[in-house]
Coordinates of C-alpha atoms and ligand atoms in Angstrom, one line a residue:
M998 CA 103.7 29.1 73.5
L999 CA 104.2 29.7 77.3
D1000 CA 108.2 30.6 75.9
T1001 CA 106.6 33.1 73.6
L1002 CA 104.6 34.3 76.7
E1003 CA 107.5 34.6 78.7
E1004 CA 109.5 36.3 76.1
L1005 CA 106.7 38.7 75.4
K1006 CA 106.7 39.4 79.2
T1007 CA 110.2 40.5 79.3
K1008 CA 110.3 42.4 76.1
A1009 CA 107.3 44.6 77.0
L1010 CA 108.4 44.9 80.7
G1011 CA 111.8 46.1 79.6
E1012 CA 110.5 48.7 77.2
L1013 CA 108.1 50.0 79.4
K1014 CA 110.2 50.6 82.0
N1015 CA 112.4 52.8 79.5
L1016 CA 109.6 55.1 78.4
N1017 CA 109.3 58.5 79.7
D1018 CA 106.7 60.3 77.6
R1019 CA 103.1 60.1 76.9
S1020 CA 103.2 59.2 73.1
G1021 CA 105.7 56.6 73.5
I1022 CA 103.6 54.9 76.3
E1023 CA 100.9 55.4 74.3
A1024 CA 102.5 53.4 71.4
W1025 CA 103.2 50.9 73.7
R1026 CA 100.1 50.1 74.9
V1027 CA 99.0 49.9 71.3
G1028 CA 101.6 47.5 70.3
Y1029 CA 100.9 45.2 73.0
L1030 CA 97.7 45.7 74.3
G1031 CA 96.1 47.3 71.0
R1032 CA 93.4 45.3 69.2
K1033 CA 96.2 44.2 66.8
G1034 CA 98.8 44.2 69.9
A1035 CA 101.1 41.3 70.3
L1036 CA 99.3 39.9 73.3
T1037 CA 95.8 40.4 71.4
K1038 CA 96.7 38.3 69.0
I1039 CA 98.0 35.6 70.9
L1040 CA 95.3 35.4 73.2
R1041 CA 93.0 35.7 69.9
S1042 CA 94.9 32.2 68.7
L1043 CA 94.2 30.5 71.6
P1044 CA 91.5 28.6 70.1
E1045 CA 93.7 26.9 67.7
L1046 CA 95.7 25.4 70.5
A1047 CA 94.9 21.7 71.6
I1048 CA 92.9 21.6 74.8
E1049 CA 95.5 20.9 77.3
E1050 CA 98.0 23.3 75.9
R1051 CA 94.9 26.0 75.5
R1052 CA 94.2 26.0 79.2
E1053 CA 97.9 26.4 80.2
A1054 CA 98.7 29.4 77.9
G1055 CA 95.1 31.1 78.4
S1056 CA 95.4 30.8 82.0
A1057 CA 99.5 32.6 81.3
A1058 CA 98.1 34.8 78.6
N1059 CA 95.5 36.4 80.8
K1060 CA 97.5 36.7 83.6
L1061 CA 100.3 38.7 81.5
K1062 CA 97.4 40.8 80.0
A1063 CA 96.8 41.8 84.0
L1064 CA 100.2 42.2 84.4
L1065 CA 100.7 44.7 81.4
E1066 CA 97.7 46.6 82.2
E1067 CA 98.9 47.2 86.0
S1068 CA 102.4 48.3 84.7
L1069 CA 100.9 50.5 82.5
T1070 CA 98.7 52.3 84.6
N1071 CA 101.8 52.5 87.5
K1072 CA 103.7 54.2 84.7
Q1073 CA 101.0 56.5 83.9
E1074 CA 100.6 57.7 87.4
S1075 CA 104.2 57.8 88.2
L1076 CA 104.4 60.3 85.2
K1077 CA 102.0 62.1 86.0
K1078 CA 103.2 62.8 89.7
A1079 CA 106.6 63.6 88.2
D1080 CA 104.7 66.2 86.0
I1081 CA 103.1 67.7 88.8
E1082 CA 106.4 67.8 90.8
R1083 CA 108.3 69.5 88.3
I1084 CA 105.8 72.0 87.9
M1085 CA 105.3 72.9 91.5
G1086 CA 109.2 73.2 91.2
E1087 CA 109.5 75.1 88.3
S1088 CA 106.9 77.8 89.9
R1089 CA 108.0 78.0 93.2
I1090 CA 104.4 77.4 94.8
D1091 CA 104.5 77.4 98.2
V1092 CA 101.0 77.2 99.7
S1093 CA 102.0 77.5 103.0
L1094 CA 103.4 81.4 102.5
P1095 CA 101.0 83.7 104.2
G1096 CA 99.4 86.2 101.3
Y1097 CA 100.1 89.7 100.7
P1098 CA 98.8 92.2 102.8
V1099 CA 96.1 93.9 101.1
R1100 CA 96.6 97.7 101.2
L1101 CA 94.0 99.8 102.7
G1102 CA 93.2 103.1 101.8
R1103 CA 92.3 106.0 103.7
L1104 CA 90.7 109.5 103.8
H1105 CA 91.8 112.4 102.1
P1106 CA 92.6 115.0 104.7
T1107 CA 90.1 117.3 103.2
T1108 CA 87.2 114.5 103.5
Q1109 CA 88.0 114.0 107.4
I1110 CA 87.7 117.7 108.0
L1111 CA 84.8 118.1 105.9
R1112 CA 83.1 115.1 107.9
E1113 CA 84.6 116.4 111.2
T1114 CA 83.0 119.9 110.6
S1115 CA 79.5 118.4 109.4
A1116 CA 79.5 116.5 112.6
I1117 CA 79.9 119.4 114.8
F1118 CA 77.5 121.4 112.9
A1119 CA 75.2 118.7 112.8
S1120 CA 75.4 118.6 116.4
M1121 CA 74.6 122.2 116.8
G1122 CA 71.0 121.5 114.3
F1123 CA 72.6 122.3 111.0
E1124 CA 71.7 120.0 108.0
V1125 CA 74.0 119.3 105.3
V1126 CA 73.1 119.8 101.4
E1127 CA 75.3 120.1 98.4
G1128 CA 74.8 121.9 95.0
P1129 CA 76.1 122.4 91.8
E1130 CA 79.6 123.3 90.6
V1131 CA 78.7 124.7 87.3
E1132 CA 76.5 127.6 88.4
T1133 CA 74.4 130.6 86.4
D1134 CA 75.7 134.5 86.5
Y1135 CA 72.2 134.6 88.4
Y1136 CA 72.8 132.5 91.4
N1137 CA 76.6 133.3 91.6
F1138 CA 76.5 137.1 91.5
E1139 CA 73.3 138.6 90.5
A1140 CA 71.1 137.2 93.1
L1141 CA 73.6 138.0 96.0
N1142 CA 73.8 142.0 95.2
I1143 CA 76.3 141.8 92.6
P1144 CA 74.7 142.7 89.3
R1145 CA 76.8 143.2 86.0
G1146 CA 79.7 145.9 86.3
H1147 CA 79.6 145.9 90.1
P1148 CA 83.3 146.3 91.3
A1149 CA 82.7 143.5 93.8
R1150 CA 82.8 141.2 91.1
D1151 CA 86.7 141.7 90.8
M1152 CA 86.6 140.0 94.3
W1153 CA 86.1 136.3 92.2
D1154 CA 88.3 135.9 89.3
T1155 CA 86.0 133.9 87.6
L1156 CA 86.3 130.7 85.3
W1157 CA 83.5 130.9 82.5
V1158 CA 82.1 128.6 80.8
D1159 CA 82.4 128.8 77.3
Y1160 CA 78.8 128.8 76.5
T1161 CA 76.6 131.7 75.0
D1162 CA 73.2 131.9 75.2
E1163 CA 70.8 133.9 72.6
K1164 CA 71.1 137.2 73.9
G1165 CA 75.3 137.1 73.2
E1166 CA 76.1 136.5 77.0
R1167 CA 77.8 133.6 78.9
P1168 CA 75.7 133.0 81.8
M1169 CA 77.2 129.8 83.4
L1170 CA 80.5 129.7 85.2
M1171 CA 82.4 127.3 87.9
R1172 CA 81.1 128.5 90.9
T1173 CA 83.7 130.8 92.3
H1174 CA 82.3 130.1 96.3
T1175 CA 79.4 128.3 97.6
S1176 CA 77.2 131.4 98.8
P1177 CA 74.7 130.8 95.5
M1178 CA 73.5 127.8 97.3
Q1179 CA 71.7 130.6 100.0
I1180 CA 69.7 131.2 97.3
R1181 CA 69.1 128.0 96.1
F1182 CA 68.7 126.5 99.7
M1183 CA 66.2 129.6 100.5
E1184 CA 63.9 129.2 97.5
R1185 CA 63.2 126.0 98.1
R1186 CA 63.0 126.1 102.0
R1187 CA 61.3 128.9 104.6
P1188 CA 62.7 129.9 108.1
P1189 CA 63.8 128.3 110.2
I1190 CA 66.7 127.5 108.3
R1191 CA 70.1 125.8 109.5
V1192 CA 72.1 124.4 107.1
I1193 CA 75.8 124.1 105.8
M1194 CA 76.8 123.6 102.3
P1195 CA 80.0 122.2 101.2
G1196 CA 81.3 121.9 98.1
K1197 CA 84.2 122.7 95.5
V1198 CA 84.7 126.0 94.0
Y1199 CA 86.8 127.4 91.3
R1200 CA 89.0 130.6 90.8
Y1201 CA 91.4 132.0 88.0
E1202 CA 93.5 132.5 90.8
A1203 CA 97.8 133.1 91.2
I1204 CA 98.6 130.0 93.3
D1205 CA 100.9 130.2 95.9
A1206 CA 101.2 128.2 99.6
T1207 CA 97.6 129.0 100.6
H1208 CA 95.8 130.1 97.5
E1209 CA 94.4 127.0 95.0
S1210 CA 92.4 127.3 91.9
M1211 CA 90.3 124.3 93.2
F1212 CA 89.5 124.1 97.1
Y1213 CA 86.6 123.6 98.8
Q1214 CA 84.3 125.9 100.9
I1215 CA 81.3 125.2 103.2
E1216 CA 78.7 127.8 103.2
G1217 CA 76.8 128.3 106.6
L1218 CA 73.2 129.6 106.8
A1219 CA 70.7 130.1 109.5
V1220 CA 67.8 132.5 109.4
D1221 CA 65.1 132.9 111.5
K1222 CA 63.3 135.2 114.1
G1223 CA 65.7 137.2 116.1
I1224 CA 69.0 135.8 115.1
T1225 CA 71.6 138.3 115.7
M1226 CA 75.3 139.1 115.0
A1227 CA 75.9 137.3 118.5
H1228 CA 74.3 133.9 117.6
L1229 CA 76.8 134.1 114.2
K1230 CA 79.8 134.8 116.8
G1231 CA 78.7 132.1 119.2
T1232 CA 78.3 129.3 116.6
L1233 CA 81.9 129.9 114.8
Y1234 CA 83.7 130.3 118.3
E1235 CA 81.9 127.1 119.3
Y1236 CA 83.5 125.3 115.9
A1237 CA 86.7 126.7 116.3
R1238 CA 86.9 125.5 120.1
R1239 CA 85.6 122.4 119.0
L1240 CA 88.2 121.7 116.3
F1241 CA 91.2 123.5 117.4
G1242 CA 90.8 123.4 121.1
Q1243 CA 90.4 126.0 123.9
D1244 CA 93.5 127.8 123.5
R1245 CA 93.4 128.8 119.7
R1246 CA 92.8 132.3 119.4
V1247 CA 90.0 134.0 117.2
R1248 CA 89.6 137.2 115.5
F1249 CA 86.6 138.8 114.0
R1250 CA 87.3 142.0 111.7
C1251 CA 84.8 144.3 109.8
D1252 CA 85.2 143.3 106.2
Y1253 CA 82.7 143.9 102.8
F1254 CA 80.5 141.4 100.9
P1255 CA 77.7 142.7 98.9
F1256 CA 75.1 140.2 100.2
V1257 CA 75.9 140.6 104.1
E1258 CA 75.5 143.7 106.0
P1259 CA 77.1 143.7 108.3
G1260 CA 80.3 141.4 107.1
V1261 CA 83.2 140.2 109.1
E1262 CA 86.1 138.1 108.3
M1263 CA 87.3 135.5 111.1
A1264 CA 90.8 134.4 111.2
I1265 CA 92.9 132.4 113.7
D1266 CA 96.3 132.8 115.1
C1267 CA 99.2 131.2 113.1
F1268 CA 100.0 127.6 114.0
I1269 CA 103.3 128.4 112.7
C1270 CA 104.5 131.3 114.5
K1271 CA 102.0 131.5 116.8
G1272 CA 101.3 135.2 115.9
E1273 CA 104.6 136.8 115.1
G1274 CA 104.5 136.6 111.2
C1275 CA 105.8 134.4 108.7
R1276 CA 105.7 133.2 105.4
V1277 CA 102.5 131.1 105.6
C1278 CA 100.7 134.2 107.7
K1279 CA 102.6 136.5 105.5
N1280 CA 103.6 138.0 108.3
E1281 CA 100.2 139.0 109.9
G1282 CA 100.4 136.6 112.5
W1283 CA 96.9 135.6 111.2
I1284 CA 95.3 133.1 109.1
E1285 CA 91.7 134.3 107.3
I1286 CA 89.7 131.4 107.2
L1287 CA 85.9 132.4 106.3
G1288 CA 83.8 135.7 105.6
A1289 CA 80.3 136.0 106.8
G1290 CA 77.8 138.3 107.9
M1291 CA 73.9 139.2 108.4
V1292 CA 71.9 137.9 105.5
H1293 CA 71.6 141.1 103.5
P1294 CA 67.8 142.4 103.6
D1295 CA 67.6 142.8 99.7
V1296 CA 68.8 138.9 99.3
L1297 CA 65.8 137.8 101.7
R1298 CA 63.1 139.8 99.8
R1299 CA 64.6 138.3 96.7
V1300 CA 63.4 135.1 98.0
D1301 CA 60.6 136.1 99.3
C1302 CA 61.5 136.1 103.3
D1303 CA 60.2 139.5 104.9
P1304 CA 63.6 140.9 106.3
E1305 CA 61.2 142.9 109.0
I1306 CA 60.0 139.3 110.3
Y1307 CA 63.4 137.7 109.8
T1308 CA 66.9 137.6 109.9
G1309 CA 69.6 135.5 109.4
F1310 CA 73.6 135.0 109.4
A1311 CA 75.7 133.3 106.8
F1312 CA 79.2 132.2 106.4
G1313 CA 82.0 131.1 103.7
M1314 CA 85.0 128.9 105.1
G1315 CA 88.0 127.9 103.2
L1316 CA 88.2 124.2 103.9
E1317 CA 91.6 123.5 103.3
R1318 CA 92.7 126.0 105.6
I1319 CA 91.3 124.1 108.5
P1320 CA 93.6 120.9 108.3
M1321 CA 96.4 123.6 107.7
L1322 CA 95.9 125.2 110.8
K1323 CA 95.1 121.9 112.8
Y1324 CA 98.0 119.8 111.6
G1325 CA 100.3 122.6 110.8
I1326 CA 100.7 122.3 106.6
D1327 CA 102.0 124.9 105.3
D1328 CA 101.4 124.6 101.5
I1329 CA 97.8 124.0 100.5
R1330 CA 99.1 122.9 97.1
L1331 CA 100.3 119.6 98.8
F1332 CA 96.3 118.9 99.3
Y1333 CA 96.0 117.9 95.0
S1334 CA 99.4 116.9 93.7
N1335 CA 98.6 113.6 94.8
D1336 CA 101.8 112.7 96.8
L1337 CA 101.1 109.8 98.6
R1338 CA 104.1 110.6 101.2
F1339 CA 101.9 113.6 102.3
L1340 CA 98.7 112.0 101.9
E1341 CA 99.8 108.5 104.1
Q1342 CA 100.3 111.0 107.1
F1343 CA 96.3 111.4 107.8
Ligands
FA5_2550 C1 83.7 134.2 99.9 O1 84.2 133.4 99.2 C2 82.5 134.6 100.5 N1 81.7 133.7 99.5 C3 82.4 134.1 101.7 C4 80.9 134.7 102.4 C5 79.9 133.6 102.8 C6 80.7 135.7 103.3 C7 78.6 134.3 103.4 C8 79.8 136.1 103.9 C9 78.7 135.4 104.0 P1 86.4 134.7 100.1 O2 86.6 134.9 98.7 O3 86.9 135.8 101.0 O4 84.7 134.9 100.7 O5 86.7 133.1 100.6 C10 86.1 132.6 101.9 C11 87.4 131.8 102.3 O6 87.5 130.7 101.5 C12 88.4 132.3 102.6 O7 88.6 132.7 104.0 C13 89.6 131.4 102.7 O8 89.8 130.7 103.6 C14 89.0 130.5 101.2 N2 90.0 131.0 100.1 C15 89.7 132.2 99.4 N3 90.3 131.9 98.3 C16 91.0 130.8 98.4 C17 92.2 130.3 97.5 N4 92.1 130.6 96.3 N5 92.6 129.1 98.0 C18 92.1 128.5 99.4 N6 91.3 129.2 100.0 C19 90.9 130.3 99.6

């Protein structure tokens, strides 16, 4: 019996040594240690042996069982380790390498200027309010002294919303300026009023270096007792100085807008040619950035505000023109064409 056990040991360990796959190892286990395995059979036959032989053979068989079980565990462990090494080698994971840097986004130049502008006006006591981009004819034109058929409608090439009301008219449009917010705000609030109202506006426009069909405006409105043109000029001078520095020149000239009287336009000297004339300023030396004026008495009356008691100023500024001036950007089309080479400079 001892010889049989010795033979079994040599055979089993020899076979196990050459095995390299899980199914082979499992077959080996079943063959030697399973319910009908070779060693199990020997262990079961021990009671048939004579008492002397049984003791010796029993001890040897149990030792062999322990040896085979331990060898099996070792083999399984080394196989697992080899598997891990193979996977690590294949996918080349080096956990000690630093990770990829996270690319941080940044604020769009329009957003940056909008925030800077809002902060400057806020420091002068103006609040910030937003309004709808799809407007009615009433707020965009009628309430601003521009009735149907008025030639001033030609100043704003309008994108109309494809909607017809019961009277067969098209009353909805994409707002062409932020001025409708003057009416919306004054309908709800009594003077004293100091507010800026930024947002997108839309025009059916021939696009060039300084004209887009979608751009931002900031509307400003101040209504109170005793507001004069001097307040308008002082406020806008202060804004220009804070944003562009003391040496920038500012020009006010008479202009016409039906909802202000008198009306002006404000321009800043061209940053490219320093006033000598170039493509960007269309050889004028100046770039117009806003329209402004004293709120028309009829506009005040329309919102139940007595023009004998209250006066006010309003302005509407093209927002993209501000970073163009500040950073020397010579084409407005760069703002919304999503070119990272441009956007990453801000
Ligand atoms: C208006 O839109 C008036 N609502 C401004 C106003 C408000 C006047 C309050 C009086 C009182 P205008 O069409 O000129 O005005 O536009 C105002 C500014 O928007 C311009 O000075 C210019 O800076 C900018 N702007 C106009 N058209 C474009 C365009 N196509 N692309 C980019 N900016 C533009």
